[in-house]
Coordinates of C-alpha atoms in Angstrom, one line a residue:
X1 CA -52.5 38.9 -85.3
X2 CA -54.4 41.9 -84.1
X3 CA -52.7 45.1 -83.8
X4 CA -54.6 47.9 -82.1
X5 CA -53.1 51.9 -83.0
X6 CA -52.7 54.8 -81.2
X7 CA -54.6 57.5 -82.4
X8 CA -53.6 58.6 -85.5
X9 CA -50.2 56.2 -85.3
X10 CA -51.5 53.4 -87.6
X11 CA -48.8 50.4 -87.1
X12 CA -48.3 49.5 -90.9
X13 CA -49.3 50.2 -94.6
X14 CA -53.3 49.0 -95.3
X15 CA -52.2 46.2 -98.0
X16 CA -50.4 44.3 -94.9
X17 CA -53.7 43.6 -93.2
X18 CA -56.9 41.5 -94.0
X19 CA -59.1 43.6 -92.4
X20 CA -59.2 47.3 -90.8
X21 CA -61.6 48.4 -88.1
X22 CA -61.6 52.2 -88.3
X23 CA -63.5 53.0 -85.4
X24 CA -65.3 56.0 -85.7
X25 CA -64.2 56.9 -89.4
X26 CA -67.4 56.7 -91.7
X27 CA -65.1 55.2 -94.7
X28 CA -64.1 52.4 -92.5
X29 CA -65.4 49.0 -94.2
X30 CA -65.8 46.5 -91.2
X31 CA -67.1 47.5 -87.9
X32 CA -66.4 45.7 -84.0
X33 CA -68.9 43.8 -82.8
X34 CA -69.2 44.7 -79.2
X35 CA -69.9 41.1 -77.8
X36 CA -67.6 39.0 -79.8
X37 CA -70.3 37.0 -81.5
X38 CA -71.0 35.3 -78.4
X39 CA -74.6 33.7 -77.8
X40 CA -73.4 33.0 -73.8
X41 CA -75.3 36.3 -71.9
X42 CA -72.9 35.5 -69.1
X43 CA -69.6 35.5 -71.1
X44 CA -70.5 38.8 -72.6
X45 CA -71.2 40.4 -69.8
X46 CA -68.0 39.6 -68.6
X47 CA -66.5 41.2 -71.2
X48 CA -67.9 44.3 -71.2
X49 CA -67.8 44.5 -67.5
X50 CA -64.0 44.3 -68.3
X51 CA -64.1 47.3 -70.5
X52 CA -66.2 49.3 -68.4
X53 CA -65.1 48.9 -65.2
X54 CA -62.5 46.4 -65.4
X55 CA -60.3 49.5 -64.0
X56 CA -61.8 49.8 -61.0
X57 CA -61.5 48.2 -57.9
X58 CA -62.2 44.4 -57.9
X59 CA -65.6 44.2 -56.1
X60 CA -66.7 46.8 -58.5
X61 CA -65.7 44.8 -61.5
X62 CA -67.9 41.6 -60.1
X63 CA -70.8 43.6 -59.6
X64 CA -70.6 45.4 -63.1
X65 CA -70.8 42.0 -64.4
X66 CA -73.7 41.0 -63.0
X67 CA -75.8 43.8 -63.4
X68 CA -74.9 43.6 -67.4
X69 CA -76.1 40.2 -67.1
X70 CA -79.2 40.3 -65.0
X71 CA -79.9 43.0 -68.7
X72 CA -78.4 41.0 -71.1
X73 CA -80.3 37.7 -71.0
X74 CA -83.4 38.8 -70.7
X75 CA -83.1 40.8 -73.8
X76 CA -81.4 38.2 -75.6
X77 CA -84.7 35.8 -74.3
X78 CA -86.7 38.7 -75.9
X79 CA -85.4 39.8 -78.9
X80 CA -83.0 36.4 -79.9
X81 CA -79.9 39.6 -79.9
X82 CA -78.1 41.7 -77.8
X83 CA -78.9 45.0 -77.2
X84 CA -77.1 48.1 -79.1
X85 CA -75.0 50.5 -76.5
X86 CA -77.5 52.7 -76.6
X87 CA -79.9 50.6 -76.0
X88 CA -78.4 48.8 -73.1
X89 CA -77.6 52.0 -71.5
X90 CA -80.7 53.1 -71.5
X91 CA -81.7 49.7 -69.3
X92 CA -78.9 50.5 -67.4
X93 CA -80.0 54.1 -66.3
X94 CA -83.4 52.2 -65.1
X95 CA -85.5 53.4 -68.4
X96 CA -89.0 53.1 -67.1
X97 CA -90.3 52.6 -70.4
X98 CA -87.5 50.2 -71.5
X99 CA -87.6 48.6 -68.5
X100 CA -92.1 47.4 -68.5
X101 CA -91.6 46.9 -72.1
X102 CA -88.8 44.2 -72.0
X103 CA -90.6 43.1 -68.6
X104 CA -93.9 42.7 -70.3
X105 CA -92.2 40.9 -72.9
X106 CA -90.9 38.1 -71.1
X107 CA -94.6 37.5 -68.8
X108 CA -96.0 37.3 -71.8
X109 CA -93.4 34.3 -73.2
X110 CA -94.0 32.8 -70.0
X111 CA -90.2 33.3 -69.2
X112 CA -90.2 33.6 -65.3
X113 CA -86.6 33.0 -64.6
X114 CA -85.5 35.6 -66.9
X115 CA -88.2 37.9 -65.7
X116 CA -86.7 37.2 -61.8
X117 CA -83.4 38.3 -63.5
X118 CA -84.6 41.7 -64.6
X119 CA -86.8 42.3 -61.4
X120 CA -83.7 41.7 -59.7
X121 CA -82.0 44.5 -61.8
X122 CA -84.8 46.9 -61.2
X123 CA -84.5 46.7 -57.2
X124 CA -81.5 47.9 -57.6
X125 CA -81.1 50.7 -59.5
X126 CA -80.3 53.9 -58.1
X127 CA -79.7 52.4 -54.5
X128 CA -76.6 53.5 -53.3
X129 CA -73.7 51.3 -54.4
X130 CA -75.7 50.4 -57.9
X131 CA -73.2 49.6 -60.3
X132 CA -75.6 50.8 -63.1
X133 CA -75.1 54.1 -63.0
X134 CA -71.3 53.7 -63.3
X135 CA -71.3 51.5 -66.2
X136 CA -74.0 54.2 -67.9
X137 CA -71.5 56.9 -67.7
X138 CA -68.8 54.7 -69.0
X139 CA -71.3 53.4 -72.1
X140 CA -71.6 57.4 -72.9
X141 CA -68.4 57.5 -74.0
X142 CA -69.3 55.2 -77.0
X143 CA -72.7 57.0 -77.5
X144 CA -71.3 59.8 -79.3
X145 CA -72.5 61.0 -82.5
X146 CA -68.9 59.8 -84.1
X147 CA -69.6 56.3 -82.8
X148 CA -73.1 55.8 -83.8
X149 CA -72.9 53.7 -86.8
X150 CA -70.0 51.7 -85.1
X151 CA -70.7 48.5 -82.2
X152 CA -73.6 47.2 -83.7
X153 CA -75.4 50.7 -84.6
X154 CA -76.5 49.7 -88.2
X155 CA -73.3 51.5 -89.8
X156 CA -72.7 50.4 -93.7
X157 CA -69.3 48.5 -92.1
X158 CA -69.9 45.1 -92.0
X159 CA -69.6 43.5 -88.1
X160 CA -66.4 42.0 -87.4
X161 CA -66.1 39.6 -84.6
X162 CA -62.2 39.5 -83.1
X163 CA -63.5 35.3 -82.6
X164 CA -62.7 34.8 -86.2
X165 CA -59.2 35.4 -84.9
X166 CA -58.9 32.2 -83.1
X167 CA -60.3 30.3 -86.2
X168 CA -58.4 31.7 -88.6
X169 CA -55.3 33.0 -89.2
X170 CA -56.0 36.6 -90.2
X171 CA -53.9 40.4 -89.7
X172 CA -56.4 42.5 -88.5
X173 CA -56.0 46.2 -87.3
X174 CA -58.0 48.5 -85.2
X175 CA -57.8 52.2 -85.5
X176 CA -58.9 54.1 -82.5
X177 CA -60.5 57.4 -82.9
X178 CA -58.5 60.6 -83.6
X179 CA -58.2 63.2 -80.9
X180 CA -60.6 64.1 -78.5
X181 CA -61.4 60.7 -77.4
X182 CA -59.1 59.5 -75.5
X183 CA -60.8 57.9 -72.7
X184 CA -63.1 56.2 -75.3
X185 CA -59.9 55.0 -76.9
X186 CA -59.1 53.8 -73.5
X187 CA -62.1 51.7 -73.0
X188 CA -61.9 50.4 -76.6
X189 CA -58.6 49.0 -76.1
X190 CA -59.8 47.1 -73.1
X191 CA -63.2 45.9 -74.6
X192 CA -60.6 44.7 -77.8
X193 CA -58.4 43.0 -74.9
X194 CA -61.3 41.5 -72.8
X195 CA -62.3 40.0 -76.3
X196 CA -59.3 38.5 -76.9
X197 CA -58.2 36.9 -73.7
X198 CA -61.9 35.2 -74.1
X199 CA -62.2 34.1 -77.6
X200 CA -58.0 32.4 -77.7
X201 CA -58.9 29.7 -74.7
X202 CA -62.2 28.2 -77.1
X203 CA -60.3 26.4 -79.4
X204 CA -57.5 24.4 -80.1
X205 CA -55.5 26.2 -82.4
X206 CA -52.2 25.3 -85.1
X207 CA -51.9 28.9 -85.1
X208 CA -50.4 31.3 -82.9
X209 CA -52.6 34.2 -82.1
X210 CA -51.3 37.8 -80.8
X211 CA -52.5 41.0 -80.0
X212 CA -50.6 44.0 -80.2
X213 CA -50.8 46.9 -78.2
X214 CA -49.8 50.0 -79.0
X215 CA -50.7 52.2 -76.0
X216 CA -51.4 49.7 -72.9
X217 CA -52.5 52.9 -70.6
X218 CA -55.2 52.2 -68.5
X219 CA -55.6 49.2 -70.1
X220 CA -53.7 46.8 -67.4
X221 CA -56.4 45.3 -64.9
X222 CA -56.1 42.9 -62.6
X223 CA -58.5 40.1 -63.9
X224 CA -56.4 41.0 -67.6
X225 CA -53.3 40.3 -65.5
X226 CA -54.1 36.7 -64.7
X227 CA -55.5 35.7 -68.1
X228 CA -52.3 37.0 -69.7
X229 CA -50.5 34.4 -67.5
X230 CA -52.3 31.7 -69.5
X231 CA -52.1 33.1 -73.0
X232 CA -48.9 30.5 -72.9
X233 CA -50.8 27.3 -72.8
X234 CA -52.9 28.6 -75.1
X235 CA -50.9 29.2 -77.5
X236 CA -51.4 32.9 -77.6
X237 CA -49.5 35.9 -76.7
X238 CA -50.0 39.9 -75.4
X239 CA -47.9 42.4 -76.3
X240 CA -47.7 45.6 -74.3
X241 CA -46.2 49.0 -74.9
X242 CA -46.6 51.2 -72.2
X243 CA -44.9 55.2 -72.2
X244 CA -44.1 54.3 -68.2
X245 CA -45.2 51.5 -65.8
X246 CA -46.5 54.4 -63.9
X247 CA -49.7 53.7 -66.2
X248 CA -50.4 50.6 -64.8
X249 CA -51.9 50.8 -61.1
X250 CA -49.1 49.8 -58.7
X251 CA -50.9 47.1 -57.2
X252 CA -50.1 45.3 -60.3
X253 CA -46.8 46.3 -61.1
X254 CA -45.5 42.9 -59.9
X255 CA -47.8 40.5 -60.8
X256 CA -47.9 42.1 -64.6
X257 CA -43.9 41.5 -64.4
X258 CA -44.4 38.4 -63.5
X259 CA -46.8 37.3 -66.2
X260 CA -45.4 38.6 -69.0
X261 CA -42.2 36.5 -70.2
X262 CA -40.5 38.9 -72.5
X263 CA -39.7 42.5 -71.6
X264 CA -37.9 45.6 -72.8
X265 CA -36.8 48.5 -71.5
X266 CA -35.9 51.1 -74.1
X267 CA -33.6 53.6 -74.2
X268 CA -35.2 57.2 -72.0
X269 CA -36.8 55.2 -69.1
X270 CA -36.5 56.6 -66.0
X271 CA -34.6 55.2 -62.9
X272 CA -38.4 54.8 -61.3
X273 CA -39.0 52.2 -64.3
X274 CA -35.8 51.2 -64.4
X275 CA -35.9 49.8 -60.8
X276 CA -39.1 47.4 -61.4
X277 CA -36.7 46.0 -64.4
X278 CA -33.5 46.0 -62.5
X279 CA -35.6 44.0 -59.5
X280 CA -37.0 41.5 -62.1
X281 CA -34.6 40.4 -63.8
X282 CA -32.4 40.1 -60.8
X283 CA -28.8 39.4 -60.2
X284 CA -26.0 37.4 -61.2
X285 CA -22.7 35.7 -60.1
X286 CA -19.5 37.5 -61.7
X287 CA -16.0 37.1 -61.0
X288 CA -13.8 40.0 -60.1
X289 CA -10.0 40.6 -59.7
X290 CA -8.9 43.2 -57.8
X291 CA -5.2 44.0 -57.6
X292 CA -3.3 45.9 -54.7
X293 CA -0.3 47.3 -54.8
X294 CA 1.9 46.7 -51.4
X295 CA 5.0 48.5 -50.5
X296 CA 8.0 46.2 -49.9
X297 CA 10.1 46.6 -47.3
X298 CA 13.5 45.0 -47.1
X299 CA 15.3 43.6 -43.9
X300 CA 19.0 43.4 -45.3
X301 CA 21.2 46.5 -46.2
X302 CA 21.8 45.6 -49.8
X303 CA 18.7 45.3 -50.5
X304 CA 17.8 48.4 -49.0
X305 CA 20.1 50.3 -51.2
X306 CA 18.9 48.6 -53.9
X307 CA 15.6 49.9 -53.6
X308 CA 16.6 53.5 -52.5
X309 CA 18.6 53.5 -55.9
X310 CA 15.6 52.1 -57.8
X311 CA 13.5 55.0 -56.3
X312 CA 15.6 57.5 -57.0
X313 CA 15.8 56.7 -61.1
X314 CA 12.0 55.6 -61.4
X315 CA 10.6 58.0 -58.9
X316 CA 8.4 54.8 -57.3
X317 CA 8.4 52.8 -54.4
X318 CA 9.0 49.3 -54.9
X319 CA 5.9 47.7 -54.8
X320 CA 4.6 43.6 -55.4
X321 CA 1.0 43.0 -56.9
X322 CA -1.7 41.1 -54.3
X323 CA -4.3 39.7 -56.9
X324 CA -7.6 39.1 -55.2
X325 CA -10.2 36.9 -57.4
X326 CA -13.6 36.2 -56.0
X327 CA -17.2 35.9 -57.0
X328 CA -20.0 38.7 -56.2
X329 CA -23.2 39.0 -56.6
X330 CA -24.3 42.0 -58.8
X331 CA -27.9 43.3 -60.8
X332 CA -28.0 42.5 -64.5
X333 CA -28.7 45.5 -65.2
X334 CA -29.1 48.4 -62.4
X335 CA -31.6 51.2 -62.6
X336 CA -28.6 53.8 -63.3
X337 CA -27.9 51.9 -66.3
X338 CA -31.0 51.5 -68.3
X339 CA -31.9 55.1 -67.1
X340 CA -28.4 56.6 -68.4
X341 CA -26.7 54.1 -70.4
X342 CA -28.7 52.8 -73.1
X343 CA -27.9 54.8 -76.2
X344 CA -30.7 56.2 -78.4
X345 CA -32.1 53.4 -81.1
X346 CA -30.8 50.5 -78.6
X347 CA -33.2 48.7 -75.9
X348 CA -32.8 46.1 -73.4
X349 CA -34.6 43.1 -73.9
X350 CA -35.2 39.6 -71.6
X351 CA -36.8 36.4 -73.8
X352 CA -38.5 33.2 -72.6
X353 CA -39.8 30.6 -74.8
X354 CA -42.8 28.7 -74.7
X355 CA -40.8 25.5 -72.9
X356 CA -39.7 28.0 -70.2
X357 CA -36.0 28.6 -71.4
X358 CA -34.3 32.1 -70.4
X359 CA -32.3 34.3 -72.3
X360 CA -30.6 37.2 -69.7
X361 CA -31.2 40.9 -70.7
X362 CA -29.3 42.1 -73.8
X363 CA -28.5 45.1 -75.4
X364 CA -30.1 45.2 -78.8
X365 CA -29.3 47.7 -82.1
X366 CA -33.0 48.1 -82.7
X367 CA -32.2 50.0 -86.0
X368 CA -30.6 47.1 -87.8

């Protein structure tokens, strides 16, 4: 399991966990490797693509991938590593000295196809459109003086690679930074997620792997959105907390509800987030009886009197009952409800197993 914390919010006591990435606290004992221990150029630039600009419109995304890799396997070819942040943004901002030196490199090993790769890079940086100077800007948020011994800097914390996950079974957590980085915080939590999605579909596993969550915002993409749809045959799982659904673009609002195959609403949400739950988890067949009272009118004398007298001591008409049963189709749970009806402490929660089996929404005590 992998739990990732809100800013200052750890999720649990330290003796619970194997291993604790603080990022950015100097004490912290283990650091994140930025590229997952992968030795694949390709594969980890499609994972920091995703945490750069994996927010951003889908075109974007592709391009941010290939630019990071038209840098990354040359320097791999180079130097037998990946490059440190602030080393790869300095190839990224077209570095002319970083740049001949890398280039120089690789004529001299006799390495043309890598060398095509990076003259391919360096036609296009700075033309309009270049994805470069985006993902620079994003790769300055984890340049800061706070994060310098952290992703492969040459901290005292030893790397830890979120692929040891899907070997072993192992509690890890991941603090993000305290106030002030927020956006950073952001871009961790979807360079922690990227990771993940890619390192659970490797291997076969007895173990059931899960990440954790604990502030989703901004973290939702739409490539994120159709790996989490396979986490199931993979024996994995996501878990998502999210303040509103208003923090995931509404362009994947469906699809994400669609993916995931447990959800909760808890008590507080608004009828706006109550309606994508209400519209999910649909309606149902009930059975009502509605009774109606009908005046009786009688045809003989007698009878008349009879009722006249009955009126006067009861002070009612006689009446005779009409039961009506039928079936009608009605929401689980309507938007009214979970927005006004869900007492403090108590949620509404949906399951699904792994075999596909439902379990309709409930209201749960979530202090017992």
């Amino acid at each position: 399991m992998v739990a990732v914390s809100a800013a200052g919010s750890p999720l649990g006591a330290d003796d619970a966990f194997d291993v604790i990435v603080r990022i950015g606290d100097p004490s912290s004992v283990h650091d994140l490797d930025p590229y997952a221990e992968s030795d694949d150029p390709d594969e980890a630039a499609a994972i920091l693509a995703e945490a750069l600009a994996g927010d951003l419109d889908t075109a974007g995304a592709r391009g941010a991938a290939t630019t990071l890799a038209q840098l990354l396997g040359p320097f791999r070819a180079v130097h037998g590593r990946f490059p440190t942040l602030p080393e790869l943004r300095e190839l990224l901002e077209g570095e002319e000295g970083a740049l001949t030196a890398l280039r120089e490199a690789l004529s001299a090993s006799g390495d043309d196809v890598m060398r095509r790769e990076l003259d391919a890079r360096a036609r296009q940086t700075g033309t309009p459109g270049d994805p470069g100077r985006t993902l620079a800007d994003r790769l300055a948020l984890l340049n800061r003086p706070v994060f310098a011994d952290f992703f492969g800097g040459g901290g005292p914390g030893r790397p830890f690679s979120l692929r040891a996950v899907a070997h072993h079974p192992l509690r890890v957590r991941i603090d993000l930074p305290e106030r002030g980085h927020e956006e950073a915080g952001r871009l961790i939590t979807r360079l922690v997620l990227a990771q993940f999605l890619a390192v659970v579909r490797e291997s076969r596993r007895a173990h059931f792997a899960c990440l954790v969550l604990d502030d989703a915002t901004g973290t939702v993409t739409a490539e994120s959105v159709r790996r989490i749809q396979r986490l199931r045959s993979q024996n994995a799982g996501v878990l998502l907390a999210l303040r509103t659904v208003a923090d995931v673009p509404e362009a994947l609002h469906g699809p994400l509800y669609g993916a995931v195959g447990c959800r909760m609403a808890f008590s507080g949400v608004t009828t706006w987030d109550g309606n994508r739950f209400a519209q999910t988890w649909g309606t149902e067949w009930v059975e009502t009886t509605e009774v109606a009272k009908h005046t009786v009118f009688a045809d003989q004398p007698m009878t008349r009197a009879l009722h006249a007298l009955r009126k006067l001591v009861t002070g009612r008409a006689v009446t005779t009952d009409a039961v009506t049963v039928r079936q009608v189709e009605r929401e689980r749970w309507s938007a009214s409800e979970l927005a006004h009806s869900v007492p403090a402490g108590h949620a509404v929660l949906s399951l699904t197993d792994v075999k596909g089996e439902h379990a309709p929404p409930l209201l749960v005590d979530l202090r017992e």
